[in-house]
Coordinates of C-alpha atoms in Angstrom, one line a residue:
X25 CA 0.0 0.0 0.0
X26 CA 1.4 3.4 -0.7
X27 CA 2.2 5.9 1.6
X28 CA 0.5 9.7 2.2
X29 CA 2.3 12.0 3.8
X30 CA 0.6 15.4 4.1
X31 CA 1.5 18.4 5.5
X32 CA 0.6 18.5 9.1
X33 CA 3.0 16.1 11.2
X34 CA 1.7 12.3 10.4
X35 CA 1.7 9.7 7.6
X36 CA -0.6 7.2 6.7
X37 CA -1.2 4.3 4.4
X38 CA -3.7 3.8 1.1
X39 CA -5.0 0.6 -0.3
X40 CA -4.0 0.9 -3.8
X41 CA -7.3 0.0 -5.3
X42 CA -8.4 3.8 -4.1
X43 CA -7.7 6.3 -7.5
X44 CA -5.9 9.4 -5.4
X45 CA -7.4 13.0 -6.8
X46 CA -4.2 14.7 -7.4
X47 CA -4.9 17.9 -5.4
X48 CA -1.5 19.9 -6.6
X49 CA -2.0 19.5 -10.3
X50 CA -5.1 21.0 -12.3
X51 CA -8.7 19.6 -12.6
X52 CA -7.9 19.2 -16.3
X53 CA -4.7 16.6 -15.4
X54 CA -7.1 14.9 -12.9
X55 CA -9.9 14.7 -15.3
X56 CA -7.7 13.0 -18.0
X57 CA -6.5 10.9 -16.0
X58 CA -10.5 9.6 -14.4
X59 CA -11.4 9.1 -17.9
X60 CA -8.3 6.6 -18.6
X61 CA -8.9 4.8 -15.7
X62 CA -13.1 4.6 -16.5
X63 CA -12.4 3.4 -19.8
X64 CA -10.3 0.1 -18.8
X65 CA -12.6 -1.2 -16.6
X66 CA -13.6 -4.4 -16.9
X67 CA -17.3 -2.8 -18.1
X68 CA -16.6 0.1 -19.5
X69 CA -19.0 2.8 -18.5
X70 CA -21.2 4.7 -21.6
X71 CA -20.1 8.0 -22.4
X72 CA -22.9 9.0 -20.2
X73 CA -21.7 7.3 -17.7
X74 CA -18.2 9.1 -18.2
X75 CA -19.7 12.6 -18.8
X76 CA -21.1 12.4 -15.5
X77 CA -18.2 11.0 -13.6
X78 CA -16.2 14.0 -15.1
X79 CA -18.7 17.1 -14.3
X80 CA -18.7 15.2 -10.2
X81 CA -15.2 15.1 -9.9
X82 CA -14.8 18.7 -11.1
X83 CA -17.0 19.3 -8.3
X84 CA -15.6 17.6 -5.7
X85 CA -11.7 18.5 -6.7
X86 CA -13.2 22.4 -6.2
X87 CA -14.8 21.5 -3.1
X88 CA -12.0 19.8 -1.8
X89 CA -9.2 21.8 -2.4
X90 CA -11.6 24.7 -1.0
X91 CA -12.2 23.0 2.2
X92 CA -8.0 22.0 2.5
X93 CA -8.3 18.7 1.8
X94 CA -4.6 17.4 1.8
X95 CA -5.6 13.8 0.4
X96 CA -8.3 12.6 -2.0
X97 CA -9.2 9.0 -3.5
X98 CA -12.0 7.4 -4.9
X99 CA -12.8 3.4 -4.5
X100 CA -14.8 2.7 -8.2
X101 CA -16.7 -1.0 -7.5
X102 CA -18.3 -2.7 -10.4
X103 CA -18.8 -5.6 -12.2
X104 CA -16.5 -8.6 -11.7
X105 CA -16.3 -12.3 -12.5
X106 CA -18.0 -13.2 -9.5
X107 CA -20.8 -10.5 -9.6
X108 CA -21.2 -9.8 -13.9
X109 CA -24.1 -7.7 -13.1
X110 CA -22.7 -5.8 -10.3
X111 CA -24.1 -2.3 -10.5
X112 CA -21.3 0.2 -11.0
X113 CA -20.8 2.6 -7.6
X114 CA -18.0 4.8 -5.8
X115 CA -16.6 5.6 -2.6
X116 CA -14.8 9.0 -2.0
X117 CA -12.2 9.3 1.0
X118 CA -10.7 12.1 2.2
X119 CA -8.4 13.9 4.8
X120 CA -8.8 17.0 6.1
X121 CA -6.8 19.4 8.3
X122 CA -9.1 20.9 10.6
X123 CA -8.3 23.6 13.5
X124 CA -9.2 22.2 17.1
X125 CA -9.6 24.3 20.4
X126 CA -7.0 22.1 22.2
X127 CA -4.2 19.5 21.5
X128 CA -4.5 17.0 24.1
X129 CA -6.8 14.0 25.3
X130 CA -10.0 16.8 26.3
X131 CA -10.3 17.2 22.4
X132 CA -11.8 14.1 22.3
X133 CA -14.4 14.0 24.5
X134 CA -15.6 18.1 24.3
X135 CA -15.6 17.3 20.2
X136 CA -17.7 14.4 20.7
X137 CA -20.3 16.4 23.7
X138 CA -20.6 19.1 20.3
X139 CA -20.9 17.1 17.7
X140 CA -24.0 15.2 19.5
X141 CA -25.3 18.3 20.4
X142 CA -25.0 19.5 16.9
X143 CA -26.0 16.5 14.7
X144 CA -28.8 14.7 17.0
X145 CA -29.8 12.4 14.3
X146 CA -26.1 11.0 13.4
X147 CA -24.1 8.5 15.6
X148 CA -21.5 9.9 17.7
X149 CA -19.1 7.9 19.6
X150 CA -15.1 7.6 20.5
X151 CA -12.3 5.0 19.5
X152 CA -9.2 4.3 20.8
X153 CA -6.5 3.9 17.5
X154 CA -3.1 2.7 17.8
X155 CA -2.1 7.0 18.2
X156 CA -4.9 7.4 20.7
X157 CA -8.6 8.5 20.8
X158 CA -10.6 9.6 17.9
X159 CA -14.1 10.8 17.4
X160 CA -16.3 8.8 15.1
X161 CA -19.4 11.0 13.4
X162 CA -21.6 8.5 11.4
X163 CA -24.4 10.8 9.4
X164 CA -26.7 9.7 6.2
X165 CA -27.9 12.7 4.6
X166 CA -30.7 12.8 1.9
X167 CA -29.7 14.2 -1.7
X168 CA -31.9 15.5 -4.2
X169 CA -29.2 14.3 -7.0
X170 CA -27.4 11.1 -6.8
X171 CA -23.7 11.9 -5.9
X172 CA -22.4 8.3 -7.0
X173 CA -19.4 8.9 -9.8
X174 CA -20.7 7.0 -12.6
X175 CA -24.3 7.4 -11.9
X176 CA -26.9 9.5 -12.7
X177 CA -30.2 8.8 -11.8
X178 CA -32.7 11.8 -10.9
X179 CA -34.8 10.3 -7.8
X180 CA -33.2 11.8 -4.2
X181 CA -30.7 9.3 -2.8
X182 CA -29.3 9.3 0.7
X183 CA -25.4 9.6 1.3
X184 CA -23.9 8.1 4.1
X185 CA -20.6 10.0 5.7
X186 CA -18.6 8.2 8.6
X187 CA -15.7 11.1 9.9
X188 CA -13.0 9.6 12.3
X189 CA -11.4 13.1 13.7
X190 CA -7.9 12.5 15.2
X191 CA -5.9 15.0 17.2
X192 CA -2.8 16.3 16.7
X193 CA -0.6 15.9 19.6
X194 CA 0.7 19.4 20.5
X195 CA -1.1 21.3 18.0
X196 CA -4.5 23.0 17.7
X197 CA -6.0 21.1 15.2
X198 CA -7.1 17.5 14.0
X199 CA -7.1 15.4 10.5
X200 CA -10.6 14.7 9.9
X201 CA -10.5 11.3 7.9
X202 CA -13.7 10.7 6.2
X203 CA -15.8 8.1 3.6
X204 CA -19.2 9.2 2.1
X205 CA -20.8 7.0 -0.5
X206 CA -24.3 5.8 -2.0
X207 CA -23.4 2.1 -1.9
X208 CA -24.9 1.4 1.8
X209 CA -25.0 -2.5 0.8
X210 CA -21.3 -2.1 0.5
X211 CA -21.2 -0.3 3.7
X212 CA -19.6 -2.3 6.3
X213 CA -17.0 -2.8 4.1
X214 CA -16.0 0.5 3.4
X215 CA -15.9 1.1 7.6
X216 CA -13.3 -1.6 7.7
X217 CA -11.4 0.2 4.7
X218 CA -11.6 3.3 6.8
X219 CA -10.4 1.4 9.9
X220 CA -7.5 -0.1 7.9
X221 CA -6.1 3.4 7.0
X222 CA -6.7 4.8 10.3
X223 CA -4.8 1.7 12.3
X224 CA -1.8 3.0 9.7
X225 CA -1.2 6.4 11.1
X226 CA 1.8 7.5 12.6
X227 CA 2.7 11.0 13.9
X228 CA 6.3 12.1 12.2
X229 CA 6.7 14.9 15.4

């Protein structure tokens, strides 16, 4: 699995099936690229399909390099030899730098008081990782327009988000690592793919 190192003080480790959004080159380089990687797969999408994937991750690569993302990857699942009619679907994760009000243990537990306070209907909760506690903040939100990469259906969909915020020892502020997909059948996987890369962190300080 490759290794991410961004710019606050850790590193961390990607399965190498996840396509990584190049956030320092244009949307034009990381557009090119998406459509290479569409077109060998073992279906290959319509141009539809492709179109659509294109116009999303223009979105997202704006959104995301707005909000200071410092990694990006996307997880396309799809037909295989076991599953020939698998429906094609795609998880985003990403990581975050986020500013915190403290840098020790108390993080923890006053982030996760206010984030139940301030999302009643998600699932709030806290994990010890291998580098300490993090908060978890599972959330399914309903969407008007289907956010999946290589679909584009018009009925409202519902987008489930799990965030796993980790603290920064001696620092004000935390890497919020996150998933958010469509694919809830697929879900429990992706929270162990998410687990995977969080058991990989190490802090470089």
């Amino acid at each position: 699995m490759p290794t991410e190192t961004i710019d606050l003080p850790l590193s961390f480790s990607v399965p190498e099936d996840f396509r990584d959004i190049d956030l320092t080159v244009s949307a034009e380089a990381n557009t090119n690229k998406l459509i290479g990687e569409l077109t060998g797969l073992a279906r290959r999408p319509s141009d539809e399909e492709i179109a659509h994937a294109v116009l999303v991750q223009q979105s997202m690569y704006e959104m995301l390099t707005a909000a200071g993302a410092v990694y990006a990857g996307i997880l396309l699942a799809g037909p295989s030899e076991d599953e020939p009619d698998g429906r094609l679907s795609s998880l985003m994760m990403t990581v975050t730098a986020r500013p915190s009000e403290l840098s020790n243990d108390q993080t923890v537990h006053r982030l996760a008081r206010t984030m139940g306070a301030i999302y009643p209907e998600a699932e709030v909760g806290v994990v010890q990782l291998p580098t300490g506690p993090a908060v978890l903040l599972t959330e399914d939100s309903k969407v008007e327009r289907p956010v999946n990469l290589l679909g584009d259906g018009g009925d409202p969909t519902i987008v489930r988000q799990l965030h796993v915020f980790v603290p920064i020892p001696g620092r004000t502020a935390m890497a919020d690592f996150s998933i958010a997909t469509e694919n809830l059948v697929e879900w429990d996987d992706y929270v162990a793919l998410l687990g995977q890369v969080c058991r990989t962190i190490t802090f470089t300080d």
